[in-house]
Amino acid sequence: MTRERNLRQPVHERYKPVATRAIFGYDNLSTPMIEVEWAVLETFAEVGIIPAAHAALLTPTLKQYLVDKITTTRMDRVEKHLTGHDIGALVILIKKYLPPELRTYVHLTLTSQDVKDTAAAVMYKRGHVALKPLIRDVVRLLGEKVHTHRCDVKMARTHGQYAVPITFGAELAPTLERIMLNAERMNNRAGKLVGKISGPVGTYGGQVVIELGQACGDVSFERRVLDRLRARKEVCSTQLVLPEALADYLHACVPFSSSLAQLGRDWRHLSRTEIGEVYESFTSGQVGSSAMPHKRNPKTSEHIEGIYTLVKDDYSKALDTLNSDHSRDLTGSCVMRTLPAIVVYVAHQLECLLETDGGGETLIERVCFNTLRAKERVHFEGRPTLAEVMYCGLARAGYAGNAHRLVSEKVLPFFGCGAWQALEYIAWREQDPALCAALKMFPQKAKELLQLNYAENYLGEAEQIASIVAARAVGFVASYQ
């Protein structure tokens, strides 16, 4: 009876993203290492090191047999009771399940980090591929939301205070743009992950003494192996691959996670009782508090932001692995085993945003904007924001005094009677020739806004900004491959 694989991922048991389970599930961590050893055997066969009669044994069925038989847990047992070395345990297990004719070639000319570092490149690239459909779905749904609400007016806030009017679509657009930019950066960095097949301390010593160069001709043995694994190579390596490629990819995951967290933070703040412009609709049976039945907490928005803290803090571990004694020691090995958590946490954030309710709607679709309340707030409370229109108009009209101070200290208190009327009143009261002259030169569009006295008309290019980003999201989804 085949024992079920342990697919627990390197994060808290509470967080179990489906997308990355097959890649970072514990017993599957051995798979890319097996594939590295297999690629080496196939390359030996390709260049004639393994005789043709024996090379014929290297079948896809045999490769799958190794993958099925050898798990990380089995490697651990052999390491604990026999080798004291993880790759030493892997080599024993591979030889155990290979035909005798192939066993002598297993791990030939390699060092353990050839296997582990190259397998890591393969593993993280696969992890990134697993994220991409989730990223596309999140961008698509957010793009649709930006487009749908591109004209729905609300108050923008800076420092938690009213700033000037904006639209829901335009307010969401910069975060969506961040998500797309960071996703593109992750894609770029994933394509630059590197492996090595250069032997102990990176000098190709074993390959030289058995004359692999002559057998391989113009394409090196390392290049042939890495091509099979679709991994890049550096110009040179030490006992380890140069650490920057993996650090760069994991670093790209951090601002991507941050942009998802920004989404959660904005929605969480806008769902505050005193604001109430955003709310997460509840699924059947969901409660907001164990004690207060009326509560409707934005729990997923809070959670998505909290996960970013774990991603950020885990990346500090990656920084601690950049240097090692003589470019090779074991102090970083235990740390490296925890780094997949960064990708797993990002997958979890994405899956939270895409989690569906009983009706098949994702969280993004279930997050609702209270457009009526927001518009009423702009109408009844947003009039003071026309002060910026007045200040800019005065400056454009050539007012020689301090326009900002004039509006803030003298005109704004009289806005209740109408913005333009307040400005005319101050000009009459102060008998300021410069101000009276500026009123005659006041830009027509700004004057009309002040005369209408409705802040909801002061939107600048908010609708156009939202439309541009929504259109870019459509292009992103089509091209993010």
JSON list of C-alpha atoms in Angstrom, two decimals, residues 35-234:
[
{"chain": "A", "resi": 35, "resn": "GLU", "atom": "CA", "xyz": [14.85, 15.68, -11.98]},
{"chain": "A", "resi": 36, "resn": "VAL", "atom": "CA", "xyz": [18.30, 17.27, -11.77]},
{"chain": "A", "resi": 37, "resn": "GLU", "atom": "CA", "xyz": [19.94, 13.89, -11.27]},
{"chain": "A", "resi": 38, "resn": "TRP", "atom": "CA", "xyz": [17.83, 12.47, -14.10]},
{"chain": "A", "resi": 39, "resn": "ALA", "atom": "CA", "xyz": [18.81, 15.32, -16.45]},
{"chain": "A", "resi": 40, "resn": "VAL", "atom": "CA", "xyz": [22.46, 14.54, -15.74]},
{"chain": "A", "resi": 41, "resn": "LEU", "atom": "CA", "xyz": [21.90, 10.87, -16.63]},
{"chain": "A", "resi": 42, "resn": "GLU", "atom": "CA", "xyz": [20.11, 11.81, -19.83]},
{"chain": "A", "resi": 43, "resn": "THR", "atom": "CA", "xyz": [22.95, 14.13, -20.77]},
{"chain": "A", "resi": 44, "resn": "PHE", "atom": "CA", "xyz": [25.51, 11.39, -20.11]},
{"chain": "A", "resi": 45, "resn": "ALA", "atom": "CA", "xyz": [23.49, 9.23, -22.48]},
{"chain": "A", "resi": 46, "resn": "GLU", "atom": "CA", "xyz": [23.23, 12.01, -25.06]},
{"chain": "A", "resi": 47, "resn": "VAL", "atom": "CA", "xyz": [26.99, 12.52, -25.29]},
{"chain": "A", "resi": 48, "resn": "GLY", "atom": "CA", "xyz": [27.85, 8.81, -25.22]},
{"chain": "A", "resi": 49, "resn": "ILE", "atom": "CA", "xyz": [29.19, 8.47, -21.68]},
{"chain": "A", "resi": 50, "resn": "ILE", "atom": "CA", "xyz": [26.44, 5.95, -20.94]},
{"chain": "A", "resi": 51, "resn": "PRO", "atom": "CA", "xyz": [26.51, 3.19, -23.60]},
{"chain": "A", "resi": 52, "resn": "ALA", "atom": "CA", "xyz": [23.51, 3.19, -25.90]},
{"chain": "A", "resi": 53, "resn": "ALA", "atom": "CA", "xyz": [22.27, -0.20, -24.67]},
{"chain": "A", "resi": 54, "resn": "HIS", "atom": "CA", "xyz": [22.15, 1.10, -21.10]},
{"chain": "A", "resi": 55, "resn": "ALA", "atom": "CA", "xyz": [20.87, 4.53, -22.13]},
{"chain": "A", "resi": 56, "resn": "ALA", "atom": "CA", "xyz": [17.77, 2.86, -23.53]},
{"chain": "A", "resi": 57, "resn": "LEU", "atom": "CA", "xyz": [16.75, 2.13, -19.93]},
{"chain": "A", "resi": 58, "resn": "LEU", "atom": "CA", "xyz": [16.25, 5.84, -19.25]},
{"chain": "A", "resi": 59, "resn": "THR", "atom": "CA", "xyz": [12.55, 5.86, -20.03]},
{"chain": "A", "resi": 60, "resn": "PRO", "atom": "CA", "xyz": [9.82, 8.29, -18.89]},
{"chain": "A", "resi": 61, "resn": "THR", "atom": "CA", "xyz": [8.27, 5.38, -17.01]},
{"chain": "A", "resi": 62, "resn": "LEU", "atom": "CA", "xyz": [11.45, 4.85, -15.01]},
{"chain": "A", "resi": 63, "resn": "LYS", "atom": "CA", "xyz": [11.71, 8.55, -14.24]},
{"chain": "A", "resi": 64, "resn": "GLN", "atom": "CA", "xyz": [8.14, 8.62, -12.96]},
{"chain": "A", "resi": 65, "resn": "TYR", "atom": "CA", "xyz": [8.85, 5.51, -10.90]},
{"chain": "A", "resi": 66, "resn": "LEU", "atom": "CA", "xyz": [11.68, 7.36, -9.13]},
{"chain": "A", "resi": 67, "resn": "VAL", "atom": "CA", "xyz": [9.46, 10.39, -8.51]},
{"chain": "A", "resi": 68, "resn": "ASP", "atom": "CA", "xyz": [6.70, 8.18, -7.11]},
{"chain": "A", "resi": 69, "resn": "LYS", "atom": "CA", "xyz": [9.00, 6.14, -4.89]},
{"chain": "A", "resi": 70, "resn": "ILE", "atom": "CA", "xyz": [11.30, 8.83, -3.49]},
{"chain": "A", "resi": 71, "resn": "THR", "atom": "CA", "xyz": [9.75, 11.38, -1.18]},
{"chain": "A", "resi": 72, "resn": "THR", "atom": "CA", "xyz": [11.33, 13.98, 1.06]},
{"chain": "A", "resi": 73, "resn": "THR", "atom": "CA", "xyz": [10.20, 11.96, 4.06]},
{"chain": "A", "resi": 74, "resn": "ARG", "atom": "CA", "xyz": [12.06, 8.90, 2.77]},
{"chain": "A", "resi": 75, "resn": "MET", "atom": "CA", "xyz": [15.15, 11.01, 2.19]},
{"chain": "A", "resi": 76, "resn": "ASP", "atom": "CA", "xyz": [14.88, 12.25, 5.78]},
{"chain": "A", "resi": 77, "resn": "ARG", "atom": "CA", "xyz": [14.79, 8.70, 7.13]},
{"chain": "A", "resi": 78, "resn": "VAL", "atom": "CA", "xyz": [17.86, 7.61, 5.18]},
{"chain": "A", "resi": 79, "resn": "GLU", "atom": "CA", "xyz": [19.67, 10.80, 6.17]},
{"chain": "A", "resi": 80, "resn": "LYS", "atom": "CA", "xyz": [18.83, 10.30, 9.84]},
{"chain": "A", "resi": 81, "resn": "HIS", "atom": "CA", "xyz": [19.70, 6.62, 10.11]},
{"chain": "A", "resi": 82, "resn": "LEU", "atom": "CA", "xyz": [22.51, 6.29, 7.59]},
{"chain": "A", "resi": 83, "resn": "THR", "atom": "CA", "xyz": [24.11, 9.15, 5.66]},
{"chain": "A", "resi": 84, "resn": "GLY", "atom": "CA", "xyz": [23.76, 12.25, 7.83]},
{"chain": "A", "resi": 85, "resn": "HIS", "atom": "CA", "xyz": [23.50, 14.06, 4.48]},
{"chain": "A", "resi": 86, "resn": "ASP", "atom": "CA", "xyz": [20.36, 14.86, 2.51]},
{"chain": "A", "resi": 87, "resn": "ILE", "atom": "CA", "xyz": [21.76, 14.54, -1.02]},
{"chain": "A", "resi": 88, "resn": "GLY", "atom": "CA", "xyz": [23.76, 11.50, 0.05]},
{"chain": "A", "resi": 89, "resn": "ALA", "atom": "CA", "xyz": [20.41, 9.98, 1.05]},
{"chain": "A", "resi": 90, "resn": "LEU", "atom": "CA", "xyz": [18.89, 10.94, -2.30]},
{"chain": "A", "resi": 91, "resn": "VAL", "atom": "CA", "xyz": [21.72, 9.27, -4.21]},
{"chain": "A", "resi": 92, "resn": "ILE", "atom": "CA", "xyz": [21.27, 6.03, -2.23]},
{"chain": "A", "resi": 93, "resn": "LEU", "atom": "CA", "xyz": [17.54, 6.01, -2.97]},
{"chain": "A", "resi": 94, "resn": "ILE", "atom": "CA", "xyz": [17.97, 6.74, -6.68]},
{"chain": "A", "resi": 95, "resn": "LYS", "atom": "CA", "xyz": [20.52, 3.96, -7.01]},
{"chain": "A", "resi": 96, "resn": "LYS", "atom": "CA", "xyz": [18.19, 1.61, -5.15]},
{"chain": "A", "resi": 97, "resn": "TYR", "atom": "CA", "xyz": [15.45, 2.02, -7.75]},
{"chain": "A", "resi": 98, "resn": "LEU", "atom": "CA", "xyz": [17.60, 2.27, -10.88]},
{"chain": "A", "resi": 99, "resn": "PRO", "atom": "CA", "xyz": [18.73, -0.72, -12.93]},
{"chain": "A", "resi": 100, "resn": "PRO", "atom": "CA", "xyz": [22.29, -1.80, -11.96]},
{"chain": "A", "resi": 101, "resn": "GLU", "atom": "CA", "xyz": [23.61, -0.69, -15.34]},
{"chain": "A", "resi": 102, "resn": "LEU", "atom": "CA", "xyz": [22.86, 2.97, -14.56]},
{"chain": "A", "resi": 103, "resn": "ARG", "atom": "CA", "xyz": [23.85, 3.22, -10.93]},
{"chain": "A", "resi": 104, "resn": "THR", "atom": "CA", "xyz": [27.50, 4.07, -11.44]},
{"chain": "A", "resi": 105, "resn": "TYR", "atom": "CA", "xyz": [26.59, 7.28, -13.26]},
{"chain": "A", "resi": 106, "resn": "VAL", "atom": "CA", "xyz": [24.35, 8.71, -10.53]},
{"chain": "A", "resi": 107, "resn": "HIS", "atom": "CA", "xyz": [25.71, 11.99, -9.15]},
{"chain": "A", "resi": 108, "resn": "LEU", "atom": "CA", "xyz": [28.91, 11.59, -11.19]},
{"chain": "A", "resi": 109, "resn": "THR", "atom": "CA", "xyz": [30.96, 14.85, -11.21]},
{"chain": "A", "resi": 110, "resn": "LEU", "atom": "CA", "xyz": [28.32, 16.64, -9.11]},
{"chain": "A", "resi": 111, "resn": "THR", "atom": "CA", "xyz": [28.35, 18.23, -5.70]},
{"chain": "A", "resi": 112, "resn": "SER", "atom": "CA", "xyz": [25.29, 18.44, -3.49]},
{"chain": "A", "resi": 113, "resn": "GLN", "atom": "CA", "xyz": [24.70, 22.13, -4.24]},
{"chain": "A", "resi": 114, "resn": "ASP", "atom": "CA", "xyz": [24.57, 21.41, -7.97]},
{"chain": "A", "resi": 115, "resn": "VAL", "atom": "CA", "xyz": [21.48, 19.40, -7.19]},
{"chain": "A", "resi": 116, "resn": "LYS", "atom": "CA", "xyz": [19.96, 21.62, -4.51]},
{"chain": "A", "resi": 117, "resn": "ASP", "atom": "CA", "xyz": [20.55, 25.01, -6.11]},
{"chain": "A", "resi": 118, "resn": "THR", "atom": "CA", "xyz": [19.44, 23.89, -9.55]},
{"chain": "A", "resi": 119, "resn": "ALA", "atom": "CA", "xyz": [16.40, 22.14, -8.08]},
{"chain": "A", "resi": 120, "resn": "ALA", "atom": "CA", "xyz": [15.57, 25.37, -6.24]},
{"chain": "A", "resi": 121, "resn": "ALA", "atom": "CA", "xyz": [15.59, 27.30, -9.53]},
{"chain": "A", "resi": 122, "resn": "VAL", "atom": "CA", "xyz": [13.26, 24.71, -11.05]},
{"chain": "A", "resi": 123, "resn": "MET", "atom": "CA", "xyz": [11.00, 24.72, -7.99]},
{"chain": "A", "resi": 124, "resn": "TYR", "atom": "CA", "xyz": [10.62, 28.51, -7.71]},
{"chain": "A", "resi": 125, "resn": "LYS", "atom": "CA", "xyz": [9.97, 28.85, -11.43]},
{"chain": "A", "resi": 126, "resn": "ARG", "atom": "CA", "xyz": [7.18, 26.29, -11.10]},
{"chain": "A", "resi": 127, "resn": "GLY", "atom": "CA", "xyz": [5.88, 28.09, -8.05]},
{"chain": "A", "resi": 128, "resn": "HIS", "atom": "CA", "xyz": [5.73, 31.30, -10.05]},
{"chain": "A", "resi": 129, "resn": "VAL", "atom": "CA", "xyz": [3.93, 29.56, -12.91]},
{"chain": "A", "resi": 130, "resn": "ALA", "atom": "CA", "xyz": [1.36, 28.36, -10.37]},
{"chain": "A", "resi": 131, "resn": "LEU", "atom": "CA", "xyz": [0.79, 31.97, -9.23]},
{"chain": "A", "resi": 132, "resn": "LYS", "atom": "CA", "xyz": [0.20, 33.37, -12.70]},
{"chain": "A", "resi": 133, "resn": "PRO", "atom": "CA", "xyz": [-3.41, 32.20, -13.27]},
{"chain": "A", "resi": 134, "resn": "LEU", "atom": "CA", "xyz": [-4.31, 33.62, -9.85]},
{"chain": "A", "resi": 135, "resn": "ILE", "atom": "CA", "xyz": [-2.62, 36.92, -10.67]},
{"chain": "A", "resi": 136, "resn": "ARG", "atom": "CA", "xyz": [-4.45, 37.14, -13.99]},
{"chain": "A", "resi": 137, "resn": "ASP", "atom": "CA", "xyz": [-7.80, 36.50, -12.31]},
{"chain": "A", "resi": 138, "resn": "VAL", "atom": "CA", "xyz": [-7.19, 39.09, -9.61]},
{"chain": "A", "resi": 139, "resn": "VAL", "atom": "CA", "xyz": [-6.13, 41.71, -12.17]},
{"chain": "A", "resi": 140, "resn": "ARG", "atom": "CA", "xyz": [-9.11, 40.91, -14.41]},
{"chain": "A", "resi": 141, "resn": "LEU", "atom": "CA", "xyz": [-11.63, 41.25, -11.57]},
{"chain": "A", "resi": 142, "resn": "LEU", "atom": "CA", "xyz": [-10.05, 44.41, -10.18]},
{"chain": "A", "resi": 143, "resn": "GLY", "atom": "CA", "xyz": [-9.90, 45.88, -13.67]},
{"chain": "A", "resi": 144, "resn": "GLU", "atom": "CA", "xyz": [-13.61, 45.22, -14.08]},
{"chain": "A", "resi": 145, "resn": "LYS", "atom": "CA", "xyz": [-14.27, 46.90, -10.73]},
{"chain": "A", "resi": 146, "resn": "VAL", "atom": "CA", "xyz": [-12.22, 49.95, -11.70]},
{"chain": "A", "resi": 147, "resn": "HIS", "atom": "CA", "xyz": [-14.12, 50.21, -14.98]},
{"chain": "A", "resi": 148, "resn": "THR", "atom": "CA", "xyz": [-17.54, 49.74, -13.38]},
{"chain": "A", "resi": 149, "resn": "HIS", "atom": "CA", "xyz": [-16.92, 52.44, -10.78]},
{"chain": "A", "resi": 150, "resn": "ARG", "atom": "CA", "xyz": [-14.88, 54.83, -12.91]},
{"chain": "A", "resi": 151, "resn": "CYS", "atom": "CA", "xyz": [-17.56, 57.56, -12.59]},
{"chain": "A", "resi": 152, "resn": "ASP", "atom": "CA", "xyz": [-18.82, 56.92, -9.04]},
{"chain": "A", "resi": 153, "resn": "VAL", "atom": "CA", "xyz": [-17.78, 59.95, -7.03]},
{"chain": "A", "resi": 154, "resn": "LYS", "atom": "CA", "xyz": [-16.46, 59.84, -3.47]},
{"chain": "A", "resi": 155, "resn": "MET", "atom": "CA", "xyz": [-14.16, 61.80, -1.22]},
{"chain": "A", "resi": 156, "resn": "ALA", "atom": "CA", "xyz": [-10.47, 61.04, -1.43]},
{"chain": "A", "resi": 157, "resn": "ARG", "atom": "CA", "xyz": [-8.53, 61.23, 1.80]},
{"chain": "A", "resi": 158, "resn": "THR", "atom": "CA", "xyz": [-4.99, 62.15, 2.72]},
{"chain": "A", "resi": 159, "resn": "HIS", "atom": "CA", "xyz": [-3.76, 61.72, 6.30]},
{"chain": "A", "resi": 160, "resn": "GLY", "atom": "CA", "xyz": [-7.22, 60.33, 7.02]},
{"chain": "A", "resi": 161, "resn": "GLN", "atom": "CA", "xyz": [-8.82, 63.72, 6.23]},
{"chain": "A", "resi": 162, "resn": "TYR", "atom": "CA", "xyz": [-10.94, 64.82, 3.28]},
{"chain": "A", "resi": 163, "resn": "ALA", "atom": "CA", "xyz": [-8.76, 65.90, 0.38]},
{"chain": "A", "resi": 164, "resn": "VAL", "atom": "CA", "xyz": [-10.66, 66.45, -2.89]},
{"chain": "A", "resi": 165, "resn": "PRO", "atom": "CA", "xyz": [-13.26, 64.36, -4.73]},
{"chain": "A", "resi": 166, "resn": "ILE", "atom": "CA", "xyz": [-12.24, 61.31, -6.71]},
{"chain": "A", "resi": 167, "resn": "THR", "atom": "CA", "xyz": [-14.09, 58.28, -8.04]},
{"chain": "A", "resi": 168, "resn": "PHE", "atom": "CA", "xyz": [-14.05, 54.77, -6.63]},
{"chain": "A", "resi": 169, "resn": "GLY", "atom": "CA", "xyz": [-12.46, 53.58, -9.86]},
{"chain": "A", "resi": 170, "resn": "ALA", "atom": "CA", "xyz": [-9.71, 56.20, -9.81]},
{"chain": "A", "resi": 171, "resn": "GLU", "atom": "CA", "xyz": [-8.99, 55.53, -6.13]},
{"chain": "A", "resi": 172, "resn": "LEU", "atom": "CA", "xyz": [-8.56, 51.80, -6.78]},
{"chain": "A", "resi": 173, "resn": "ALA", "atom": "CA", "xyz": [-6.58, 52.30, -10.00]},
{"chain": "A", "resi": 174, "resn": "PRO", "atom": "CA", "xyz": [-3.13, 53.05, -8.46]},
{"chain": "A", "resi": 175, "resn": "THR", "atom": "CA", "xyz": [-3.24, 49.89, -6.35]},
{"chain": "A", "resi": 176, "resn": "LEU", "atom": "CA", "xyz": [-4.21, 47.85, -9.41]},
{"chain": "A", "resi": 177, "resn": "GLU", "atom": "CA", "xyz": [-1.37, 49.47, -11.31]},
{"chain": "A", "resi": 178, "resn": "ARG", "atom": "CA", "xyz": [1.03, 48.50, -8.49]},
{"chain": "A", "resi": 179, "resn": "ILE", "atom": "CA", "xyz": [-0.19, 44.91, -8.63]},
{"chain": "A", "resi": 180, "resn": "MET", "atom": "CA", "xyz": [0.43, 44.76, -12.39]},
{"chain": "A", "resi": 181, "resn": "LEU", "atom": "CA", "xyz": [3.86, 46.41, -12.21]},
{"chain": "A", "resi": 182, "resn": "ASN", "atom": "CA", "xyz": [4.99, 44.13, -9.39]},
{"chain": "A", "resi": 183, "resn": "ALA", "atom": "CA", "xyz": [3.62, 41.05, -11.16]},
{"chain": "A", "resi": 184, "resn": "GLU", "atom": "CA", "xyz": [5.59, 41.96, -14.28]},
{"chain": "A", "resi": 185, "resn": "ARG", "atom": "CA", "xyz": [8.70, 42.40, -12.16]},
{"chain": "A", "resi": 186, "resn": "MET", "atom": "CA", "xyz": [8.16, 38.98, -10.56]},
{"chain": "A", "resi": 187, "resn": "ASN", "atom": "CA", "xyz": [7.80, 37.48, -14.03]},
{"chain": "A", "resi": 188, "resn": "ASN", "atom": "CA", "xyz": [11.05, 39.03, -15.14]},
{"chain": "A", "resi": 189, "resn": "ARG", "atom": "CA", "xyz": [12.93, 37.84, -12.06]},
{"chain": "A", "resi": 190, "resn": "ALA", "atom": "CA", "xyz": [11.52, 34.31, -12.31]},
{"chain": "A", "resi": 191, "resn": "GLY", "atom": "CA", "xyz": [12.96, 34.07, -15.81]},
{"chain": "A", "resi": 192, "resn": "LYS", "atom": "CA", "xyz": [16.42, 34.81, -14.42]},
{"chain": "A", "resi": 193, "resn": "LEU", "atom": "CA", "xyz": [16.61, 32.08, -11.78]},
{"chain": "A", "resi": 194, "resn": "VAL", "atom": "CA", "xyz": [19.84, 30.13, -12.21]},
{"chain": "A", "resi": 195, "resn": "GLY", "atom": "CA", "xyz": [21.26, 26.69, -11.61]},
{"chain": "A", "resi": 196, "resn": "LYS", "atom": "CA", "xyz": [24.75, 25.18, -11.71]},
{"chain": "A", "resi": 197, "resn": "ILE", "atom": "CA", "xyz": [26.33, 21.90, -12.75]},
{"chain": "A", "resi": 198, "resn": "SER", "atom": "CA", "xyz": [29.92, 22.87, -12.05]},
{"chain": "A", "resi": 199, "resn": "GLY", "atom": "CA", "xyz": [30.93, 20.43, -9.30]},
{"chain": "A", "resi": 200, "resn": "PRO", "atom": "CA", "xyz": [32.76, 21.13, -6.03]},
{"chain": "A", "resi": 201, "resn": "VAL", "atom": "CA", "xyz": [33.68, 24.84, -5.64]},
{"chain": "A", "resi": 202, "resn": "GLY", "atom": "CA", "xyz": [32.48, 25.50, -9.19]},
{"chain": "A", "resi": 203, "resn": "THR", "atom": "CA", "xyz": [35.64, 24.51, -11.10]},
{"chain": "A", "resi": 204, "resn": "TYR", "atom": "CA", "xyz": [34.24, 21.63, -13.20]},
{"chain": "A", "resi": 205, "resn": "GLY", "atom": "CA", "xyz": [37.10, 19.48, -11.91]},
{"chain": "A", "resi": 206, "resn": "GLY", "atom": "CA", "xyz": [35.33, 16.12, -12.24]},
{"chain": "A", "resi": 207, "resn": "GLN", "atom": "CA", "xyz": [34.09, 16.98, -15.72]},
{"chain": "A", "resi": 208, "resn": "VAL", "atom": "CA", "xyz": [37.61, 17.87, -16.83]},
{"chain": "A", "resi": 209, "resn": "VAL", "atom": "CA", "xyz": [39.28, 14.69, -15.58]},
{"chain": "A", "resi": 210, "resn": "ILE", "atom": "CA", "xyz": [36.79, 12.38, -17.30]},
{"chain": "A", "resi": 211, "resn": "GLU", "atom": "CA", "xyz": [37.03, 14.51, -20.46]},
{"chain": "A", "resi": 212, "resn": "LEU", "atom": "CA", "xyz": [33.38, 15.50, -20.62]},
{"chain": "A", "resi": 213, "resn": "GLY", "atom": "CA", "xyz": [34.31, 18.61, -22.61]},
{"chain": "A", "resi": 214, "resn": "GLN", "atom": "CA", "xyz": [35.56, 16.52, -25.51]},
{"chain": "A", "resi": 215, "resn": "ALA", "atom": "CA", "xyz": [32.43, 14.39, -25.45]},
{"chain": "A", "resi": 216, "resn": "CYS", "atom": "CA", "xyz": [30.13, 17.42, -25.37]},
{"chain": "A", "resi": 217, "resn": "GLY", "atom": "CA", "xyz": [31.79, 19.49, -28.09]},
{"chain": "A", "resi": 218, "resn": "ASP", "atom": "CA", "xyz": [30.63, 23.08, -28.58]},
{"chain": "A", "resi": 219, "resn": "VAL", "atom": "CA", "xyz": [27.77, 22.86, -26.05]},
{"chain": "A", "resi": 220, "resn": "SER", "atom": "CA", "xyz": [29.06, 22.32, -22.53]},
{"chain": "A", "resi": 221, "resn": "PHE", "atom": "CA", "xyz": [27.82, 19.57, -20.25]},
{"chain": "A", "resi": 222, "resn": "GLU", "atom": "CA", "xyz": [26.45, 22.14, -17.80]},
{"chain": "A", "resi": 223, "resn": "ARG", "atom": "CA", "xyz": [24.59, 23.96, -20.55]},
{"chain": "A", "resi": 224, "resn": "ARG", "atom": "CA", "xyz": [23.08, 20.72, -21.83]},
{"chain": "A", "resi": 225, "resn": "VAL", "atom": "CA", "xyz": [21.84, 19.72, -18.38]},
{"chain": "A", "resi": 226, "resn": "LEU", "atom": "CA", "xyz": [20.42, 23.15, -17.55]},
{"chain": "A", "resi": 227, "resn": "ASP", "atom": "CA", "xyz": [18.70, 23.36, -20.93]},
{"chain": "A", "resi": 228, "resn": "ARG", "atom": "CA", "xyz": [16.87, 20.16, -20.15]},
{"chain": "A", "resi": 229, "resn": "LEU", "atom": "CA", "xyz": [15.67, 21.77, -16.92]},
{"chain": "A", "resi": 230, "resn": "ARG", "atom": "CA", "xyz": [14.96, 25.12, -18.56]},
{"chain": "A", "resi": 231, "resn": "ALA", "atom": "CA", "xyz": [17.28, 26.87, -16.13]},
{"chain": "A", "resi": 232, "resn": "ARG", "atom": "CA", "xyz": [19.76, 29.65, -16.81]},
{"chain": "A", "resi": 233, "resn": "LYS", "atom": "CA", "xyz": [23.44, 29.55, -15.88]},
{"chain": "A", "resi": 234, "resn": "GLU", "atom": "CA", "xyz": [25.75, 32.18, -14.51]}
]
